[in-house]
């Protein structure tokens, strides 16, 4: 489900950029974006580890990942 018109316009603009620009041009942008996503996830997990409830949530998540991955 698309959130709003401006979001859809941004998606369409990015798709057009990917279709028309050389791969090495848009890949640089994606590399930065993907690295930032992983950094934010790491920061989030570290904050969760600081509390008992957070550690419990991470434990449940890891068990679920192991169950699904089997």
Short mmCIF file of N, CA and C in Angstrom, two decimals:
data_model
loop_
_atom_site.label_atom_id
_atom_site.label_comp_id
_atom_site.label_asym_id
_atom_site.label_seq_id
_atom_site.Cartn_x
_atom_site.Cartn_y
_atom_site.Cartn_z
N UNK A 1 0.85 -1.18 0.00
CA UNK A 1 0.00 0.00 0.00
C UNK A 1 0.90 1.24 0.00
N UNK A 2 0.64 2.14 -0.91
CA UNK A 2 1.42 3.36 -1.02
C UNK A 2 0.91 4.37 0.01
N UNK A 3 1.84 5.01 0.71
CA UNK A 3 1.48 5.91 1.80
C UNK A 3 0.80 7.18 1.31
N UNK A 4 1.36 7.81 0.32
CA UNK A 4 0.76 9.04 -0.19
C UNK A 4 1.31 9.35 -1.57
N UNK A 5 0.76 10.38 -2.19
CA UNK A 5 1.15 10.73 -3.56
C UNK A 5 2.63 11.09 -3.65
N UNK A 6 3.14 11.85 -2.69
CA UNK A 6 4.55 12.27 -2.76
C UNK A 6 5.49 11.07 -2.64
N UNK A 7 5.10 10.07 -1.85
CA UNK A 7 5.92 8.87 -1.74
C UNK A 7 5.96 8.15 -3.08
N UNK A 8 4.80 7.99 -3.70
CA UNK A 8 4.74 7.32 -5.00
C UNK A 8 5.54 8.08 -6.05
N UNK A 9 5.47 9.39 -6.01
CA UNK A 9 6.26 10.20 -6.95
C UNK A 9 7.75 9.98 -6.75
N UNK A 10 8.18 9.86 -5.50
CA UNK A 10 9.59 9.59 -5.21
C UNK A 10 10.01 8.23 -5.74
N UNK A 11 9.15 7.24 -5.55
CA UNK A 11 9.45 5.89 -6.05
C UNK A 11 9.57 5.91 -7.57
N UNK A 12 8.63 6.57 -8.22
CA UNK A 12 8.66 6.64 -9.69
C UNK A 12 9.90 7.39 -10.19
N UNK A 13 10.28 8.45 -9.50
CA UNK A 13 11.46 9.23 -9.87
C UNK A 13 12.72 8.36 -9.75
N UNK A 14 12.82 7.62 -8.65
CA UNK A 14 13.98 6.74 -8.45
C UNK A 14 14.01 5.65 -9.51
N UNK A 15 12.85 5.05 -9.81
CA UNK A 15 12.79 3.99 -10.82
C UNK A 15 13.25 4.52 -12.18
N UNK A 16 12.83 5.72 -12.52
CA UNK A 16 13.25 6.32 -13.78
C UNK A 16 14.76 6.56 -13.79
N UNK A 17 15.30 7.01 -12.68
CA UNK A 17 16.75 7.23 -12.57
C UNK A 17 17.51 5.92 -12.78
N UNK A 18 17.03 4.85 -12.17
CA UNK A 18 17.69 3.55 -12.29
C UNK A 18 17.61 3.05 -13.74
N UNK A 19 16.46 3.26 -14.37
CA UNK A 19 16.30 2.81 -15.77
C UNK A 19 17.20 3.58 -16.74
N UNK A 20 17.42 4.86 -16.48
CA UNK A 20 18.09 5.70 -17.47
C UNK A 20 19.56 5.99 -17.17
N UNK A 21 19.96 5.93 -15.93
CA UNK A 21 21.35 6.26 -15.57
C UNK A 21 22.23 5.02 -15.67
N UNK A 22 23.51 5.21 -15.91
CA UNK A 22 24.43 4.07 -15.90
C UNK A 22 24.44 3.43 -14.51
N UNK A 23 24.63 2.12 -14.50
CA UNK A 23 24.59 1.36 -13.25
C UNK A 23 25.56 1.92 -12.21
N UNK A 24 26.78 2.25 -12.63
CA UNK A 24 27.77 2.71 -11.65
C UNK A 24 27.36 4.04 -11.01
N UNK A 25 26.48 4.80 -11.67
CA UNK A 25 26.03 6.07 -11.10
C UNK A 25 25.01 5.85 -9.98
N UNK A 26 23.99 5.01 -10.23
CA UNK A 26 22.99 4.81 -9.19
C UNK A 26 23.45 3.82 -8.13
N UNK A 27 24.42 2.95 -8.49
CA UNK A 27 24.93 1.98 -7.52
C UNK A 27 25.62 2.69 -6.35
N UNK A 28 26.31 3.80 -6.63
CA UNK A 28 26.96 4.56 -5.56
C UNK A 28 25.94 5.03 -4.53
N UNK A 29 24.81 5.51 -5.03
CA UNK A 29 23.75 6.00 -4.14
C UNK A 29 23.19 4.84 -3.32
N UNK A 30 22.96 3.70 -3.98
CA UNK A 30 22.41 2.54 -3.28
C UNK A 30 23.38 2.00 -2.24
N UNK A 31 24.67 2.00 -2.55
CA UNK A 31 25.66 1.53 -1.58
C UNK A 31 25.60 2.34 -0.29
N UNK A 32 25.52 3.65 -0.42
CA UNK A 32 25.43 4.52 0.76
C UNK A 32 24.15 4.23 1.53
N UNK A 33 23.04 4.09 0.82
CA UNK A 33 21.75 3.82 1.45
C UNK A 33 21.78 2.48 2.20
N UNK A 34 22.25 1.44 1.55
CA UNK A 34 22.28 0.11 2.17
C UNK A 34 23.21 0.10 3.39
N UNK A 35 24.36 0.74 3.28
CA UNK A 35 25.26 0.83 4.43
C UNK A 35 24.58 1.53 5.60
N UNK A 36 23.83 2.59 5.32
CA UNK A 36 23.13 3.33 6.37
C UNK A 36 22.06 2.47 7.03
N UNK A 37 21.37 1.65 6.24
CA UNK A 37 20.35 0.76 6.80
C UNK A 37 20.98 -0.21 7.79
N UNK A 38 22.11 -0.81 7.42
CA UNK A 38 22.79 -1.74 8.32
C UNK A 38 23.32 -1.04 9.57
N UNK A 39 23.84 0.16 9.41
CA UNK A 39 24.33 0.91 10.57
C UNK A 39 23.19 1.21 11.55
N UNK A 40 22.04 1.63 11.04
CA UNK A 40 20.89 1.93 11.90
C UNK A 40 20.40 0.67 12.60
N UNK A 41 20.39 -0.45 11.88
CA UNK A 41 19.97 -1.71 12.49
C UNK A 41 20.92 -2.09 13.63
N UNK A 42 22.22 -1.97 13.39
CA UNK A 42 23.20 -2.27 14.44
C UNK A 42 23.00 -1.39 15.67
N UNK A 43 22.77 -0.09 15.44
CA UNK A 43 22.52 0.83 16.55
C UNK A 43 21.27 0.42 17.32
N UNK A 44 20.23 0.03 16.59
CA UNK A 44 18.98 -0.37 17.23
C UNK A 44 19.18 -1.62 18.08
N UNK A 45 19.88 -2.63 17.53
CA UNK A 45 20.12 -3.85 18.29
C UNK A 45 20.96 -3.57 19.54
N UNK A 46 21.93 -2.68 19.43
CA UNK A 46 22.76 -2.33 20.60
C UNK A 46 21.92 -1.66 21.68
N UNK A 47 20.98 -0.80 21.27
CA UNK A 47 20.09 -0.17 22.26
C UNK A 47 19.19 -1.21 22.91
N UNK A 48 18.72 -2.17 22.14
CA UNK A 48 17.88 -3.23 22.71
C UNK A 48 18.66 -4.04 23.74
N UNK A 49 19.92 -4.32 23.45
CA UNK A 49 20.75 -5.12 24.36
C UNK A 49 20.95 -4.46 25.71
N UNK A 50 20.69 -3.16 25.80
CA UNK A 50 20.91 -2.44 27.05
C UNK A 50 19.82 -2.66 28.09
N UNK A 51 18.69 -3.24 27.69
CA UNK A 51 17.61 -3.47 28.64
C UNK A 51 17.26 -4.95 28.68
N UNK A 52 16.70 -5.37 29.79
CA UNK A 52 16.31 -6.77 29.93
C UNK A 52 15.25 -7.14 28.91
N UNK A 53 14.22 -6.30 28.77
CA UNK A 53 13.17 -6.59 27.79
C UNK A 53 13.72 -6.61 26.37
N UNK A 54 14.66 -5.74 26.11
CA UNK A 54 15.29 -5.71 24.79
C UNK A 54 16.06 -6.99 24.51
N UNK A 55 16.81 -7.46 25.51
CA UNK A 55 17.55 -8.72 25.35
C UNK A 55 16.59 -9.88 25.15
N UNK A 56 15.46 -9.87 25.87
CA UNK A 56 14.45 -10.92 25.69
C UNK A 56 13.88 -10.88 24.27
N UNK A 57 13.62 -9.70 23.77
CA UNK A 57 13.08 -9.56 22.41
C UNK A 57 14.09 -10.07 21.38
N UNK A 58 15.35 -9.73 21.56
CA UNK A 58 16.38 -10.21 20.65
C UNK A 58 16.52 -11.72 20.71
N UNK A 59 16.41 -12.27 21.91
CA UNK A 59 16.49 -13.72 22.08
C UNK A 59 15.34 -14.41 21.33
N UNK A 60 14.13 -13.86 21.47
CA UNK A 60 12.98 -14.43 20.75
C UNK A 60 13.18 -14.33 19.24
N UNK A 61 13.69 -13.20 18.79
CA UNK A 61 13.94 -12.99 17.37
C UNK A 61 14.95 -14.01 16.84
N UNK A 62 16.04 -14.20 17.55
CA UNK A 62 17.06 -15.16 17.11
C UNK A 62 16.51 -16.58 17.07
N UNK A 63 15.72 -16.94 18.08
CA UNK A 63 15.12 -18.28 18.09
C UNK A 63 14.17 -18.46 16.91
N UNK A 64 13.40 -17.42 16.60
CA UNK A 64 12.48 -17.49 15.47
C UNK A 64 13.25 -17.60 14.15
N UNK A 65 14.32 -16.86 14.02
CA UNK A 65 15.13 -16.94 12.79
C UNK A 65 15.72 -18.33 12.63
N UNK A 66 16.16 -18.93 13.74
CA UNK A 66 16.73 -20.27 13.67
C UNK A 66 15.65 -21.28 13.30
N UNK A 67 14.45 -21.10 13.84
CA UNK A 67 13.36 -22.02 13.56
C UNK A 67 12.97 -21.94 12.08
N UNK A 68 12.84 -20.74 11.57
CA UNK A 68 12.43 -20.55 10.18
C UNK A 68 13.53 -20.99 9.23
N UNK A 69 14.77 -20.77 9.61
CA UNK A 69 15.90 -21.12 8.75
C UNK A 69 16.17 -22.61 8.67
N UNK A 70 15.60 -23.39 9.56
CA UNK A 70 15.86 -24.84 9.59
C UNK A 70 15.08 -25.58 8.54
#
